[in-house]
């Protein structure tokens, strides 16, 4: 909490009889970001955005929490705790959006504002924020993968989990794109890594044994390319097997350098964390979102608005970045 916020809190305590009501109404709203898992570098980077928003906005208390492992049930329990604490808004990156519909509905009934990210199928959210069109992002992965593969050969896809909506959308987008090339053969699609690089590594090793002629891997979770790249490198297949997917530059750098991974794409989690909190405050303040609105955050300068499946809206940005061996050092995270 900033010094200003501490002073404001003290003022509420010592303000005296007769002004308690008006002062209480001025208490800073609390926004809590709930991520898929604590400790993963993607969400460490996201927390930088949450902290930056908190520091830049003295009238808001913003923080981030997450479960110890990527598990929808654990994430749900954290949200239940926040409902009990009567926070003003939650900004959630759901592990499994459908598994959290009930808890989001309860939060909204209690007057808590619900903002989500990577969950455009949710009914019980006021605003879902997407960094880009997810089907197009998956197709873009496969465009790079199929080009690396010479548009021919066996390939597979990874997801954090089958409940991780955006990962599934990317895998499906990639599969649809690959259909234009008769020589591309999708095998064992949507392998689950559960946001664990070691699990991705073990699965990639298994697939390399099962399909010794496999030529391509499309990763979904931010750590998939790390595990897959390690398996490819250990098998001595650098440059012979193509690996693309979501990732962070500094996590993936060594595999980009060795040729075990060809390219990654991402959106900056720091910007996503910041914009989720900014949108949460806008919802608290009753701000109306309009087509083409500039949210003042890179990649979200001209948002597209879609009607969500429930009463809420979906805000779509243009925030993806492509990185390979030639430029990953330009991004210090």
Coordinates of C-alpha atoms in Angstrom, one line a residue:
X1 CA 0.0 0.0 0.0
X2 CA 1.3 3.5 -0.9
X3 CA 2.0 6.1 1.7
X4 CA -1.0 8.1 0.4
X5 CA -3.3 5.1 0.8
X6 CA -2.1 4.5 4.3
X7 CA -2.7 8.2 5.2
X8 CA -6.2 7.9 3.6
X9 CA -6.9 4.8 5.7
X10 CA -5.8 6.5 8.9
X11 CA -8.1 9.4 8.0
X12 CA -11.0 7.1 7.9
X13 CA -10.2 5.9 11.4
X14 CA -9.6 9.2 13.1
X15 CA -12.1 11.3 11.1
X16 CA -14.5 11.5 14.1
X17 CA -18.2 11.2 14.7
X18 CA -20.4 12.9 12.1
X19 CA -18.2 12.3 9.1
X20 CA -17.8 8.6 9.2
X21 CA -20.5 8.0 6.5
X22 CA -19.1 10.4 3.9
X23 CA -15.5 9.2 4.5
X24 CA -16.5 5.6 4.3
X25 CA -17.9 6.3 0.9
X26 CA -14.5 7.6 -0.2
X27 CA -12.7 4.4 0.8
X28 CA -10.4 3.1 -2.0
X29 CA -12.0 0.3 -4.0
X30 CA -10.1 -3.1 -3.8
X31 CA -9.3 -4.9 -7.1
X32 CA -7.8 -8.4 -6.8
X33 CA -6.3 -10.2 -9.9
X34 CA -6.5 -14.0 -9.7
X35 CA -4.2 -15.8 -12.0
X36 CA -4.0 -19.5 -13.0
X37 CA -0.9 -20.3 -10.9
X38 CA 1.5 -18.4 -8.7
X39 CA 5.3 -18.7 -9.5
X40 CA 5.1 -19.1 -13.3
X41 CA 7.1 -16.4 -15.0
X42 CA 4.1 -15.4 -17.2
X43 CA 2.1 -14.5 -14.1
X44 CA 5.1 -13.0 -12.4
X45 CA 5.3 -10.6 -15.3
X46 CA 1.5 -10.0 -15.1
X47 CA 1.9 -9.0 -11.4
X48 CA 4.3 -6.3 -12.5
X49 CA 1.4 -4.8 -14.4
X50 CA -0.9 -5.1 -11.4
X51 CA 1.7 -3.4 -9.1
X52 CA 2.3 -0.7 -11.7
X53 CA -1.4 0.1 -11.8
X54 CA -1.6 0.2 -8.0
X55 CA 1.3 2.6 -7.8
X56 CA -0.1 4.9 -10.5
X57 CA -3.6 5.0 -9.0
X58 CA -3.6 6.2 -5.4
X59 CA -7.4 5.8 -5.2
X60 CA -7.3 2.1 -5.8
X61 CA -5.9 -0.9 -3.9
X62 CA -4.8 -3.5 -6.5
X63 CA -3.1 -6.8 -5.8
X64 CA -2.6 -10.3 -7.3
X65 CA -3.1 -13.8 -6.0
X66 CA -3.1 -17.3 -7.5
X67 CA -3.1 -21.0 -6.5
X68 CA 0.1 -23.0 -5.9
X69 CA -0.6 -25.2 -8.9
X70 CA -2.7 -24.7 -12.0
X71 CA -6.0 -26.1 -10.8
X72 CA -9.5 -24.7 -11.4
X73 CA -10.8 -25.9 -8.0
X74 CA -8.0 -24.2 -6.1
X75 CA -8.6 -21.0 -8.2
X76 CA -12.3 -21.2 -7.3
X77 CA -11.6 -21.4 -3.6
X78 CA -9.5 -18.3 -3.8
X79 CA -12.3 -16.4 -5.5
X80 CA -14.8 -17.7 -2.8
X81 CA -12.5 -16.2 -0.2
X82 CA -12.5 -12.9 -2.0
X83 CA -16.3 -12.9 -2.2
X84 CA -16.3 -13.4 1.6
X85 CA -13.9 -10.5 2.0
X86 CA -16.3 -8.3 -0.1
X87 CA -13.7 -6.9 -2.5
X88 CA -15.0 -4.5 -5.1
X89 CA -13.7 -6.3 -8.2
X90 CA -11.9 -9.4 -9.3
X91 CA -9.9 -9.7 -12.5
X92 CA -9.5 -13.3 -13.3
X93 CA -7.4 -15.4 -15.8
X94 CA -9.5 -18.6 -15.5
X95 CA -7.8 -22.0 -15.6
X96 CA -11.1 -23.5 -16.8
X97 CA -13.7 -20.8 -17.5
X98 CA -16.7 -23.1 -17.5
X99 CA -15.7 -24.5 -14.0
X100 CA -15.9 -20.9 -12.6
X101 CA -19.3 -19.8 -13.9
X102 CA -21.0 -20.5 -10.6
X103 CA -18.5 -18.7 -8.4
X104 CA -18.6 -15.7 -10.8
X105 CA -22.4 -15.6 -10.7
X106 CA -22.2 -15.5 -6.8
X107 CA -19.7 -12.7 -6.9
X108 CA -21.8 -10.6 -9.2
X109 CA -24.9 -11.2 -7.1
X110 CA -22.9 -9.8 -4.2
X111 CA -22.2 -6.6 -6.2
X112 CA -18.6 -7.6 -7.0
X113 CA -17.5 -6.6 -10.5
X114 CA -16.1 -9.5 -12.5
X115 CA -13.5 -8.9 -15.2
X116 CA -11.9 -11.8 -17.1
X117 CA -9.1 -12.5 -19.5
X118 CA -8.8 -15.4 -21.9
X119 CA -12.4 -16.5 -21.4
X120 CA -14.7 -15.3 -24.2
X121 CA -17.2 -18.1 -23.6
X122 CA -18.1 -16.9 -20.1
X123 CA -21.7 -15.8 -19.4
X124 CA -21.0 -14.5 -15.8
X125 CA -18.6 -11.7 -16.5
X126 CA -19.1 -8.1 -17.1
X127 CA -16.1 -7.6 -19.3
X128 CA -13.8 -10.2 -20.9
X129 CA -10.6 -8.9 -22.3
X130 CA -8.9 -10.7 -25.2
X131 CA -5.5 -9.6 -26.4
X132 CA -6.5 -10.5 -30.0
X133 CA -8.7 -12.8 -32.0
X134 CA -7.8 -16.2 -30.7
X135 CA -8.6 -18.3 -33.8
X136 CA -6.4 -15.9 -35.8
X137 CA -3.6 -16.3 -33.3
X138 CA -3.7 -20.1 -33.6
X139 CA -3.7 -19.9 -37.3
X140 CA -0.7 -17.6 -37.1
X141 CA 1.2 -20.2 -35.0
X142 CA 0.5 -22.8 -37.6
X143 CA 1.4 -20.5 -40.5
X144 CA 4.9 -20.2 -39.0
X145 CA 5.0 -23.9 -38.1
X146 CA 3.9 -25.2 -41.5
X147 CA 6.3 -22.9 -43.3
X148 CA 9.1 -24.3 -41.2
X149 CA 7.9 -27.9 -42.0
X150 CA 7.8 -27.2 -45.7
X151 CA 4.0 -27.7 -45.5
X152 CA 4.4 -31.4 -45.1
X153 CA 4.7 -34.0 -42.3
X154 CA 3.3 -35.0 -38.9
X155 CA 2.6 -32.3 -36.3
X156 CA 0.9 -32.1 -32.9
X157 CA -0.5 -29.4 -30.6
X158 CA -0.2 -28.8 -26.8
X159 CA -2.6 -27.0 -24.4
X160 CA -2.4 -26.1 -20.7
X161 CA -5.5 -28.1 -20.2
X162 CA -8.6 -29.1 -22.3
X163 CA -10.5 -26.6 -20.1
X164 CA -8.1 -23.7 -21.0
X165 CA -10.3 -22.1 -23.5
X166 CA -7.9 -19.9 -25.4
X167 CA -5.3 -22.7 -25.7
X168 CA -8.0 -24.9 -27.3
X169 CA -9.0 -22.1 -29.6
X170 CA -5.4 -21.7 -30.7
X171 CA -5.0 -25.4 -31.3
X172 CA -8.2 -25.5 -33.3
X173 CA -7.2 -22.4 -35.2
X174 CA -3.9 -24.0 -36.1
X175 CA -5.6 -27.2 -37.2
X176 CA -8.0 -25.4 -39.4
X177 CA -5.1 -23.4 -41.0
X178 CA -3.1 -26.6 -41.7
X179 CA -6.0 -28.2 -43.6
X180 CA -5.1 -26.2 -46.7
X181 CA -1.9 -28.3 -47.0
X182 CA -2.7 -32.0 -47.9
X183 CA 0.8 -33.0 -46.7
X184 CA 0.2 -31.8 -43.1
X185 CA -0.9 -34.6 -40.8
X186 CA -2.2 -33.7 -37.3
X187 CA -1.4 -36.5 -34.8
X188 CA -2.4 -36.8 -31.1
X189 CA -3.7 -33.2 -30.8
X190 CA -4.2 -31.1 -27.7
X191 CA -1.7 -32.7 -25.4
X192 CA -2.2 -31.4 -21.8
X193 CA 0.8 -29.9 -20.0
X194 CA -1.1 -28.4 -17.0
X195 CA 1.2 -25.4 -17.3
X196 CA 4.1 -27.5 -16.2
X197 CA 7.3 -27.5 -18.3
X198 CA 8.3 -30.9 -17.0
X199 CA 5.0 -32.4 -18.0
X200 CA 5.4 -30.8 -21.5
X201 CA 8.9 -32.3 -21.6
X202 CA 7.7 -35.8 -20.7
X203 CA 4.9 -35.6 -23.2
X204 CA 7.1 -34.4 -26.0
X205 CA 9.6 -37.3 -25.3
X206 CA 6.7 -39.7 -25.5
X207 CA 5.5 -38.3 -28.8
X208 CA 9.0 -38.3 -30.3
X209 CA 9.2 -42.0 -29.4
X210 CA 5.7 -42.8 -30.8
X211 CA 6.1 -40.8 -34.0
X212 CA 9.9 -40.9 -34.8
X213 CA 9.1 -39.0 -38.1
X214 CA 7.2 -36.2 -36.4
X215 CA 8.2 -32.7 -37.7
X216 CA 6.3 -30.1 -35.8
X217 CA 5.0 -29.1 -32.4
X218 CA 2.6 -26.2 -31.7
X219 CA 2.7 -25.1 -28.0
X220 CA -0.2 -23.6 -26.1
X221 CA 0.7 -22.8 -22.5
X222 CA 3.6 -20.3 -22.0
X223 CA 5.9 -23.1 -20.8
X224 CA 5.1 -25.7 -23.4
X225 CA 7.9 -24.6 -25.8
X226 CA 10.4 -24.9 -23.0
X227 CA 9.6 -28.5 -22.3
X228 CA 9.2 -29.4 -25.9
X229 CA 12.5 -27.6 -26.8
X230 CA 14.3 -29.5 -24.1
X231 CA 13.0 -32.8 -25.4
X232 CA 14.0 -31.9 -29.0
X233 CA 17.4 -30.8 -27.9
X234 CA 18.1 -33.9 -25.9
X235 CA 17.1 -36.0 -28.9
X236 CA 19.6 -34.2 -31.1
X237 CA 16.8 -33.0 -33.4
X238 CA 17.5 -29.2 -33.4
X239 CA 16.6 -27.9 -36.8
X240 CA 15.0 -31.1 -37.8
X241 CA 11.8 -30.7 -35.8
X242 CA 10.0 -27.4 -35.8
X243 CA 8.6 -25.9 -32.5
X244 CA 6.5 -22.8 -32.3
X245 CA 4.0 -21.6 -29.7
X246 CA 3.3 -19.2 -26.9
X247 CA 6.3 -18.2 -24.7
X248 CA 8.3 -15.5 -23.1
X249 CA 11.5 -14.3 -24.7
X250 CA 13.9 -14.8 -21.8
X251 CA 12.4 -18.2 -20.8
X252 CA 12.8 -19.5 -24.4
X253 CA 16.0 -17.7 -25.4
X254 CA 18.4 -20.6 -24.9
X255 CA 16.2 -22.9 -27.1
X256 CA 15.8 -20.2 -29.8
X257 CA 19.6 -19.8 -29.8
X258 CA 20.2 -23.6 -30.1
X259 CA 17.5 -24.1 -32.8
X260 CA 15.4 -26.4 -30.7
X261 CA 12.6 -23.8 -30.9
X262 CA 12.1 -21.7 -34.1
X263 CA 9.8 -18.9 -32.9
X264 CA 7.4 -17.8 -30.2
X265 CA 4.5 -15.3 -30.1
X266 CA 3.1 -13.6 -27.0
X267 CA 1.3 -10.6 -25.6
X268 CA 3.0 -8.8 -22.7
X269 CA 1.4 -10.2 -19.5
X270 CA 2.4 -6.9 -17.8
X271 CA 0.2 -4.9 -20.1
X272 CA -2.6 -7.4 -19.7
X273 CA -2.4 -7.2 -15.9
X274 CA -2.5 -3.4 -16.1
X275 CA -5.4 -3.2 -18.6
X276 CA -7.5 -5.7 -16.6
X277 CA -7.2 -3.5 -13.5
X278 CA -7.9 -0.3 -15.5
X279 CA -11.0 -1.9 -17.0
X280 CA -12.1 -3.1 -13.5
X281 CA -11.9 0.5 -12.2
X282 CA -13.8 1.7 -15.3
X283 CA -16.6 -0.8 -14.6
X284 CA -16.7 0.3 -10.9
X285 CA -17.0 3.9 -12.1
X286 CA -19.8 3.0 -14.6
X287 CA -17.8 4.0 -17.7
X288 CA -19.3 2.9 -21.0
X289 CA -17.0 1.1 -23.5
X290 CA -17.2 2.2 -27.1
X291 CA -15.9 0.8 -30.4
X292 CA -12.4 1.9 -31.1
X293 CA -11.8 3.2 -27.6
X294 CA -8.1 3.7 -26.6
X295 CA -7.4 2.1 -23.2
X296 CA -4.0 3.8 -23.1
X297 CA -2.1 0.5 -23.0
X298 CA 0.0 -0.9 -25.8
X299 CA -2.0 -3.4 -27.9
X300 CA -5.3 -2.0 -26.6
X301 CA -5.3 1.4 -28.3
X302 CA -8.2 0.7 -30.6
X303 CA -10.4 -2.0 -29.1
X304 CA -13.1 -3.9 -30.9
X305 CA -16.2 -4.7 -28.9
X306 CA -18.3 -7.8 -29.2
X307 CA -21.4 -8.9 -27.3
X308 CA -20.5 -11.7 -24.9
X309 CA -22.6 -14.9 -24.4
X310 CA -24.1 -13.4 -21.2
X311 CA -24.9 -9.8 -20.3
X312 CA -21.3 -8.6 -20.6
X313 CA -19.0 -7.5 -23.4
X314 CA -15.8 -8.7 -24.9
X315 CA -13.0 -6.2 -25.6
X316 CA -10.6 -7.4 -28.3
X317 CA -7.1 -5.8 -28.7
X318 CA -4.3 -6.2 -31.2
X319 CA -1.5 -7.1 -28.9
X320 CA 0.5 -10.1 -30.2
X321 CA 4.3 -10.0 -30.8
X322 CA 6.4 -12.4 -32.8
X323 CA 9.9 -13.3 -31.6
X324 CA 12.7 -15.6 -32.9
X325 CA 16.4 -15.9 -32.5
X326 CA 17.0 -12.5 -34.2
X327 CA 15.0 -10.3 -31.9
X328 CA 14.2 -12.1 -28.6
X329 CA 16.9 -10.1 -26.7
X330 CA 14.8 -7.0 -27.4
X331 CA 12.4 -8.1 -24.8
X332 CA 13.8 -8.1 -21.2
X333 CA 11.2 -10.6 -19.7

